Amino acid sequence: MADRSDWNRNMIEEFRANRGKVGGMWEGRPLLLLSTTGAKSGKRHTTPTMYLRDGDRLLIFATKSGAPTHPDWYHNLVAHPQVTVEVGDQTYEATATVLTGEERDRLYAKQAELYPQFGDYEKRTSRKIPVIALERRRD
């Protein structure tokens, strides 16, 4: 089996070649590409992730499939909240904001209702899975 970086690279290529559409287990699911600046390295990293539309915002979920630690991209956007979003055939700059409290809980529950694996991820870990809002920059 290919390692995770090969898997991500292949998905990113497929996403870009097909204007945001991919096949396999991700077919038909809302997927975006998130580009962050490395918290330590300062290098750009692109990661495919599912999202939930919430008005003008896109919400992403730092599940790491229920692992005990946050994904690297989460640490990157906390350190550098200016990110690049690719969704469908659009690419734009956005600001990432970590949601808290009732808003976080309500929106995570909504995602878990739409995609039950998100509920499974929450059961697998003792950490509170972060919910992040991506808002298009208007400058």
CSV table of C-alpha atoms in Angstrom, one decimal:
chain,number,residue,atom,x,y,z
A,1,MET,CA,0.0,0.0,0.0
A,2,ALA,CA,1.2,3.5,-0.8
A,3,ASP,CA,2.2,5.7,2.1
A,4,ARG,CA,0.0,8.6,3.2
A,5,SER,CA,2.0,11.2,1.4
A,6,ASP,CA,1.6,9.3,-1.9
A,7,TRP,CA,-2.1,8.9,-1.2
A,8,ASN,CA,-2.5,12.6,-0.5
A,9,ARG,CA,-0.4,13.6,-3.6
A,10,ASN,CA,-2.5,11.3,-5.8
A,11,MET,CA,-5.8,12.7,-4.4
A,12,ILE,CA,-4.6,16.3,-4.8
A,13,GLU,CA,-3.6,15.7,-8.5
A,14,GLU,CA,-7.0,14.0,-9.1
A,15,PHE,CA,-8.9,16.9,-7.4
A,16,ARG,CA,-7.1,19.6,-9.5
A,17,ALA,CA,-7.4,17.6,-12.7
A,18,ASN,CA,-11.2,17.2,-12.3
A,19,ARG,CA,-12.1,20.6,-10.9
A,20,GLY,CA,-12.7,19.3,-7.3
A,21,LYS,CA,-14.1,15.9,-8.1
A,22,VAL,CA,-12.5,12.7,-7.0
A,23,GLY,CA,-13.4,9.0,-7.1
A,24,GLY,CA,-13.0,6.1,-4.8
A,25,MET,CA,-14.1,6.4,-1.2
A,26,TRP,CA,-14.3,10.2,-1.5
A,27,GLU,CA,-16.6,10.3,-4.5
A,28,GLY,CA,-19.6,12.6,-4.0
A,29,ARG,CA,-18.3,13.9,-0.6
A,30,PRO,CA,-17.6,17.6,0.0
A,31,LEU,CA,-13.9,17.8,-0.3
A,32,LEU,CA,-11.5,20.8,-0.3
A,33,LEU,CA,-7.8,21.3,-0.5
A,34,LEU,CA,-6.3,23.2,2.5
A,35,SER,CA,-2.9,24.8,2.1
A,36,THR,CA,-1.2,25.8,5.3
A,37,THR,CA,2.2,27.2,6.3
A,38,GLY,CA,4.2,24.9,8.5
A,39,ALA,CA,4.3,26.0,12.1
A,40,LYS,CA,8.0,25.0,12.4
A,41,SER,CA,9.2,24.7,8.8
A,42,GLY,CA,7.5,27.7,7.2
A,43,LYS,CA,6.9,25.5,4.1
A,44,ARG,CA,3.5,25.2,2.4
A,45,HIS,CA,1.6,22.0,2.9
A,46,THR,CA,-1.6,20.9,1.1
A,47,THR,CA,-4.1,18.5,2.6
A,48,PRO,CA,-7.4,17.2,1.3
A,49,THR,CA,-10.2,17.3,3.9
A,50,MET,CA,-13.9,17.1,4.0
A,51,TYR,CA,-15.9,20.2,4.8
A,52,LEU,CA,-19.4,21.4,5.8
A,53,ARG,CA,-20.8,24.6,4.3
A,54,ASP,CA,-22.1,27.0,6.9
A,55,GLY,CA,-23.4,30.1,5.2
A,56,ASP,CA,-20.4,31.9,3.7
A,57,ARG,CA,-18.0,29.8,5.8
A,58,LEU,CA,-16.6,26.3,5.1
A,59,LEU,CA,-16.0,24.2,8.2
A,60,ILE,CA,-13.3,21.6,8.5
A,61,PHE,CA,-12.8,19.0,11.3
A,62,ALA,CA,-9.4,18.0,12.7
A,63,THR,CA,-10.4,14.4,13.2
A,64,LYS,CA,-7.2,12.6,12.1
A,65,SER,CA,-9.6,9.6,12.0
A,66,GLY,CA,-9.9,9.7,15.8
A,67,ALA,CA,-6.2,9.5,16.5
A,68,PRO,CA,-5.1,10.7,20.0
A,69,THR,CA,-3.3,13.7,18.5
A,70,HIS,CA,-4.3,16.6,16.3
A,71,PRO,CA,-3.3,16.5,12.6
A,72,ASP,CA,-0.3,18.5,11.5
A,73,TRP,CA,-2.4,20.8,9.4
A,74,TYR,CA,-4.3,21.9,12.6
A,75,HIS,CA,-1.1,23.0,14.3
A,76,ASN,CA,0.0,24.8,11.2
A,77,LEU,CA,-3.2,26.9,10.9
A,78,VAL,CA,-3.2,27.7,14.6
A,79,ALA,CA,0.3,29.1,14.1
A,80,HIS,CA,-0.5,30.7,10.8
A,81,PRO,CA,-4.3,31.2,10.3
A,82,GLN,CA,-3.9,32.6,6.8
A,83,VAL,CA,-4.6,29.6,4.5
A,84,THR,CA,-5.4,28.9,0.9
A,85,VAL,CA,-8.6,27.0,0.1
A,86,GLU,CA,-9.3,25.1,-3.2
A,87,VAL,CA,-13.0,24.0,-3.5
A,88,GLY,CA,-14.5,22.9,-6.8
A,89,ASP,CA,-12.7,25.1,-9.4
A,90,GLN,CA,-12.2,28.1,-7.1
A,91,THR,CA,-9.0,29.0,-5.2
A,92,TYR,CA,-9.0,31.7,-2.6
A,93,GLU,CA,-7.2,33.0,0.5
A,94,ALA,CA,-9.0,32.5,3.8
A,95,THR,CA,-8.7,33.0,7.5
A,96,ALA,CA,-9.0,30.0,9.8
A,97,THR,CA,-10.7,30.4,13.2
A,98,VAL,CA,-11.0,27.6,15.7
A,99,LEU,CA,-14.6,27.4,17.0
A,100,THR,CA,-15.4,26.7,20.7
A,101,GLY,CA,-18.2,26.0,23.0
A,102,GLU,CA,-21.8,25.5,21.9
A,103,GLU,CA,-21.1,26.6,18.3
A,104,ARG,CA,-18.3,23.9,18.0
A,105,ASP,CA,-20.5,21.2,19.6
A,106,ARG,CA,-23.5,22.0,17.4
A,107,LEU,CA,-21.6,22.0,14.2
A,108,TYR,CA,-19.6,18.9,14.9
A,109,ALA,CA,-22.9,17.1,15.8
A,110,LYS,CA,-24.3,18.3,12.4
A,111,GLN,CA,-21.3,16.8,10.6
A,112,ALA,CA,-21.6,13.6,12.5
A,113,GLU,CA,-25.3,13.4,11.6
A,114,LEU,CA,-24.5,13.8,7.9
A,115,TYR,CA,-21.4,11.5,8.0
A,116,PRO,CA,-21.6,9.0,10.8
A,117,GLN,CA,-17.9,8.2,10.7
A,118,PHE,CA,-17.3,11.6,12.4
A,119,GLY,CA,-19.2,10.3,15.4
A,120,ASP,CA,-17.0,7.2,15.3
A,121,TYR,CA,-13.9,9.4,15.3
A,122,GLU,CA,-15.1,11.2,18.3
A,123,LYS,CA,-15.7,7.9,20.2
A,124,ARG,CA,-12.1,6.7,19.4
A,125,THR,CA,-10.3,9.6,21.0
A,126,SER,CA,-10.3,11.4,24.4
A,127,ARG,CA,-9.4,14.7,22.8
A,128,LYS,CA,-12.1,17.2,21.7
A,129,ILE,CA,-11.9,17.3,17.9
A,130,PRO,CA,-11.4,20.9,16.7
A,131,VAL,CA,-13.9,22.5,14.3
A,132,ILE,CA,-12.3,25.2,12.2
A,133,ALA,CA,-14.2,27.9,10.2
A,134,LEU,CA,-12.6,29.1,7.0
A,135,GLU,CA,-13.7,32.5,5.9
A,136,ARG,CA,-12.8,34.0,2.6
A,137,ARG,CA,-10.5,37.0,2.9
A,138,ARG,CA,-12.0,40.1,1.3
A,139,ASP,CA,-8.9,42.2,0.7
